[in-house]
CSV table of C-alpha atoms in Angstrom, one decimal:
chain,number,residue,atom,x,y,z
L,1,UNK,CA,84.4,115.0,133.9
L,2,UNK,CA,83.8,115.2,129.9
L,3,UNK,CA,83.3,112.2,127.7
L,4,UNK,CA,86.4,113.2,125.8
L,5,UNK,CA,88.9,113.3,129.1
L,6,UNK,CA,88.4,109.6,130.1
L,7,UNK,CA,89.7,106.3,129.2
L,8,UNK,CA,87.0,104.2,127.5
L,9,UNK,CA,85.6,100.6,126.3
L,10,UNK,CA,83.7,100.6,123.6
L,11,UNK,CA,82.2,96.9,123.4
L,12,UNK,CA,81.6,97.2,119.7
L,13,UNK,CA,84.9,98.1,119.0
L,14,UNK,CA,86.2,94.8,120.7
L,15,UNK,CA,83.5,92.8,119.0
L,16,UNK,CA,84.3,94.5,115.7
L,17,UNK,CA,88.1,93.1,116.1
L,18,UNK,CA,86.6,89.5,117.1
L,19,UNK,CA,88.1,90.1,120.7
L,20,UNK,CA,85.0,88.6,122.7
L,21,UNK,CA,84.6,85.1,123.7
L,22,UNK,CA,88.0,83.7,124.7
L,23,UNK,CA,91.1,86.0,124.0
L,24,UNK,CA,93.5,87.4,126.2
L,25,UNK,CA,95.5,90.9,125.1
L,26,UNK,CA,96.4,94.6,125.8
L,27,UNK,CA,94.6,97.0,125.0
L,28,UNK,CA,96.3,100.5,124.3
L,29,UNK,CA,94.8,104.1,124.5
L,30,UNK,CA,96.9,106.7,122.6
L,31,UNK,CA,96.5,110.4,122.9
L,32,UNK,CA,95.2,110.9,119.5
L,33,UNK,CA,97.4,114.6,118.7
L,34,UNK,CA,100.8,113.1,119.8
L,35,UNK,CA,100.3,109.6,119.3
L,36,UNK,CA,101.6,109.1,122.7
L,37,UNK,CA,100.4,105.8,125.2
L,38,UNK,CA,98.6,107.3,128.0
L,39,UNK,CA,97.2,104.0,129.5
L,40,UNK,CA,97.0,100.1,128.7
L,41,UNK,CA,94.8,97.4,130.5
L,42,UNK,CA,95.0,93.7,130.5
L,43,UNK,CA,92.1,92.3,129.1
L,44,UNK,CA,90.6,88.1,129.2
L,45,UNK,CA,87.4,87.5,127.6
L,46,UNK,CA,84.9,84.7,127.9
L,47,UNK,CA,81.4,83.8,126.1
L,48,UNK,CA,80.0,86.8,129.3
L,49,UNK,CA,82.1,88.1,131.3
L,50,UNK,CA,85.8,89.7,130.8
L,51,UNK,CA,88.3,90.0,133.6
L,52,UNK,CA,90.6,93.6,133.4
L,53,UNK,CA,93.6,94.0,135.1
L,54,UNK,CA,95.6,97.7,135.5
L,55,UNK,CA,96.8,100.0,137.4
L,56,UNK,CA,95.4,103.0,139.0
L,57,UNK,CA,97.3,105.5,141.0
L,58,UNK,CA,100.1,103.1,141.4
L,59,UNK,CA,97.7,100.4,142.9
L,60,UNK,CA,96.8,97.0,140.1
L,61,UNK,CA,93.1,96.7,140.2
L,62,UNK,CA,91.4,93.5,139.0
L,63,UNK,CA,87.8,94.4,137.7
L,64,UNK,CA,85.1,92.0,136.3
L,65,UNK,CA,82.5,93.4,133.9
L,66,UNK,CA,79.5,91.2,132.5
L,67,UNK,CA,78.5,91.3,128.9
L,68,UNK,CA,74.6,90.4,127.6
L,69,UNK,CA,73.8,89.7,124.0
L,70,UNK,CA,70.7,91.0,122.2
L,71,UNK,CA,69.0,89.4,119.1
L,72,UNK,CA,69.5,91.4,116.0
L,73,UNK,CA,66.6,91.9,113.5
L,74,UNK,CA,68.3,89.8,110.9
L,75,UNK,CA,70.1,87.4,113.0
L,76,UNK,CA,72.9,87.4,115.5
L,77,UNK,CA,73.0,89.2,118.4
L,78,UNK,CA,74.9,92.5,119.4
L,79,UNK,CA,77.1,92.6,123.0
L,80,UNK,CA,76.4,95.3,125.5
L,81,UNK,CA,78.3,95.9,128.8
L,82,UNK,CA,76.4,95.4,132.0
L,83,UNK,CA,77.1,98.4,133.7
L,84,UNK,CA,78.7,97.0,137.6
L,85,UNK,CA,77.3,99.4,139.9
L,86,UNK,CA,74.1,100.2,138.0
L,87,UNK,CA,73.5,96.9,136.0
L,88,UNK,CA,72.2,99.1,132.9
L,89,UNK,CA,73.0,97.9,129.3
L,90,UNK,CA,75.5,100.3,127.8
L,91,UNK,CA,77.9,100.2,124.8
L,92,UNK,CA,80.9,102.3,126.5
L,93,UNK,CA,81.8,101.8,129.8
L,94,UNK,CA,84.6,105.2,131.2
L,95,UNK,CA,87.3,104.8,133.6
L,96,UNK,CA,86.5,106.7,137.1
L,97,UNK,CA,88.5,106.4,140.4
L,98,UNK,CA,90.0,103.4,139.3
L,99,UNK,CA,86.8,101.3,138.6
L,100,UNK,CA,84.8,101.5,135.3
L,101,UNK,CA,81.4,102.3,134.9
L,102,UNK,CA,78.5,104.0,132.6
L,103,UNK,CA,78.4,107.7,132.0
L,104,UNK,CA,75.6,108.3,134.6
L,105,UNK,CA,77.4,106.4,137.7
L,106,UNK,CA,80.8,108.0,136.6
L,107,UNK,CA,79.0,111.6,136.1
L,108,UNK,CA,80.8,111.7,133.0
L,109,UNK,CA,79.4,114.3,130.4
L,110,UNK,CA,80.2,115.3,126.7
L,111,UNK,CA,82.0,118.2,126.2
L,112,UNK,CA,78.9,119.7,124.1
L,113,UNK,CA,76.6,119.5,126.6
L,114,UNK,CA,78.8,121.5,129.0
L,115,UNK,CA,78.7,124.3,126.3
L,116,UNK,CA,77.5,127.8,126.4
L,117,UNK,CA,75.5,129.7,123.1
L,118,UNK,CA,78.7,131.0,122.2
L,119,UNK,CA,80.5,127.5,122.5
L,120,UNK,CA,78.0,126.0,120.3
L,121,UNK,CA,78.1,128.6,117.5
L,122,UNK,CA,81.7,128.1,117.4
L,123,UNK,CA,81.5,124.0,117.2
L,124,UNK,CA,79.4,124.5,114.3
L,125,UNK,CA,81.3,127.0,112.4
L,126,UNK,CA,84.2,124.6,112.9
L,127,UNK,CA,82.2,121.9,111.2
L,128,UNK,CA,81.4,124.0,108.1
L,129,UNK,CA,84.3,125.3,107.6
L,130,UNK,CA,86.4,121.8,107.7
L,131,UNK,CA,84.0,121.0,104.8
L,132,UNK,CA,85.4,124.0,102.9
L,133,UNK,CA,89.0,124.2,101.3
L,134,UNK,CA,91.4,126.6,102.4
L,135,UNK,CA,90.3,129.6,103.2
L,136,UNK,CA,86.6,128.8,102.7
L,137,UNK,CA,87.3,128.0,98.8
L,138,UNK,CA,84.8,126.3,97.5
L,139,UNK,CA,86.5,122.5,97.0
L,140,UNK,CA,86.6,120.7,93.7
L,141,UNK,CA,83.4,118.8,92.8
L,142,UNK,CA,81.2,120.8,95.6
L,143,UNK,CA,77.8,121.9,94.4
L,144,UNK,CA,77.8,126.2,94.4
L,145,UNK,CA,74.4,125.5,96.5
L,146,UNK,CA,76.2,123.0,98.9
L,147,UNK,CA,78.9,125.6,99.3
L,148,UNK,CA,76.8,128.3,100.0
L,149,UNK,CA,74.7,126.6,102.4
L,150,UNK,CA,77.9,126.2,104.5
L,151,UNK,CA,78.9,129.8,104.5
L,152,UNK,CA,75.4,130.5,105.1
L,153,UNK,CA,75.9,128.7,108.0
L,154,UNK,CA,79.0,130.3,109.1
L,155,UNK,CA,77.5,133.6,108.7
L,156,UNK,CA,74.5,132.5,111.0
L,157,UNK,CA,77.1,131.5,113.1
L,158,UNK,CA,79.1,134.4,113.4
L,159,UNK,CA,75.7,136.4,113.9
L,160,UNK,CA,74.5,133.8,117.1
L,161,UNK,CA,77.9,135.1,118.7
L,162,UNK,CA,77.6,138.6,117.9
L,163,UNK,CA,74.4,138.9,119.9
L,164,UNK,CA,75.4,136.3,122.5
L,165,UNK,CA,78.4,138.7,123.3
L,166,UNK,CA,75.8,141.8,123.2
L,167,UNK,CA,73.1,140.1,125.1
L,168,UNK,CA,76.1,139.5,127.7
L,169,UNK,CA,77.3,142.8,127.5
L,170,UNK,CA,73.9,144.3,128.6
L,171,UNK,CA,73.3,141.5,131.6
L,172,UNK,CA,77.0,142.8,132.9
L,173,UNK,CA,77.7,146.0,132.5
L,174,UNK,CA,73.6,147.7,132.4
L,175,UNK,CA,74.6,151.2,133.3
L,176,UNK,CA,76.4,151.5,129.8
L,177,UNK,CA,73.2,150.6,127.7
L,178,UNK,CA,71.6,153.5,126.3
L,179,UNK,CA,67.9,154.3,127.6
């Protein structure tokens, strides 16, 4: 399952909103290209532990997940989830068959690591070119070396899938390469 698929706490996010400690809400996930809800939980916080309640697959499920602090550098301390089947300190626990848990008890991995040569070229090109105005102008107040580093790196980009696609070509079909 990708990272990107599943439902998610991120501790820090509750902390930044002041949500630890003794509160009691809903919290909402939203698909984030419609805007549309596709789940909400029922969350109670104490000083360690909070208490969620939800449903999965038509069944409510009551879960209890421990919190530990750790001493910042320059005071305070930062809250980490204790992960319930593992017990390792994490910042995002994922929702997987009905219970939530850390990325390695839940098997849940990023969509980039999942990704090919090809995959990867693209993902980058995609990143340089959202730094470029439309199509690939060079944007108002961008440095002429800044922009051509980035279509530098598209071109680089378009070369890795060029020869990924060759290299492919030749491991499938070998009886076409000339000898």
């Amino acid at each position: 399952m990708k990272a990107e698929n599943c439902l998610r706490l991120d501790i820090q996010d509750l902390a930044r909103r002041k949500l630890l400690g003794g509160a009691f809400f809903t919290w909402r996930w939203s698909n984030s290209y419609t805007g549309e809800e596709v789940g909400s939980i029922g969350i109670a916080t104490t000083a360690d532990c909070v208490r969620l309640n939800f449903n999965s697959n038509g069944e409510p499920i009551h879960q209890e997940l421990r919190t530990v602090r750790t001493p910042c550098h320059f005071g305070g301390s930062r809250p980490w989830w204790q992960c319930p089947r593992c017990w390792r300190r994490v910042g995002v626990l994922y929702l997987r068959n009905s219970s939530f848990m850390c990325r390695r008890c839940g098997r849940v991995a990023y969509a980039s690591q999942t990704e090919d040569e090809m995959g990867r070229a693209w993902r980058k090109q995609r990143k340089a070119e959202r730094q470029l105005g439309e199509n690939w102008q060079r944007p108002k107040g961008m440095h002429r070396r800044t922009f051509d580093k980035l279509l530098n790196v598209i071109l680089v980009c378009e070369e890795q899938r060029d020869a990924a696609l060759v290299r492919y070509m030749v491991k499938r079909f070998p009886a076409f390469v000339r000898r």
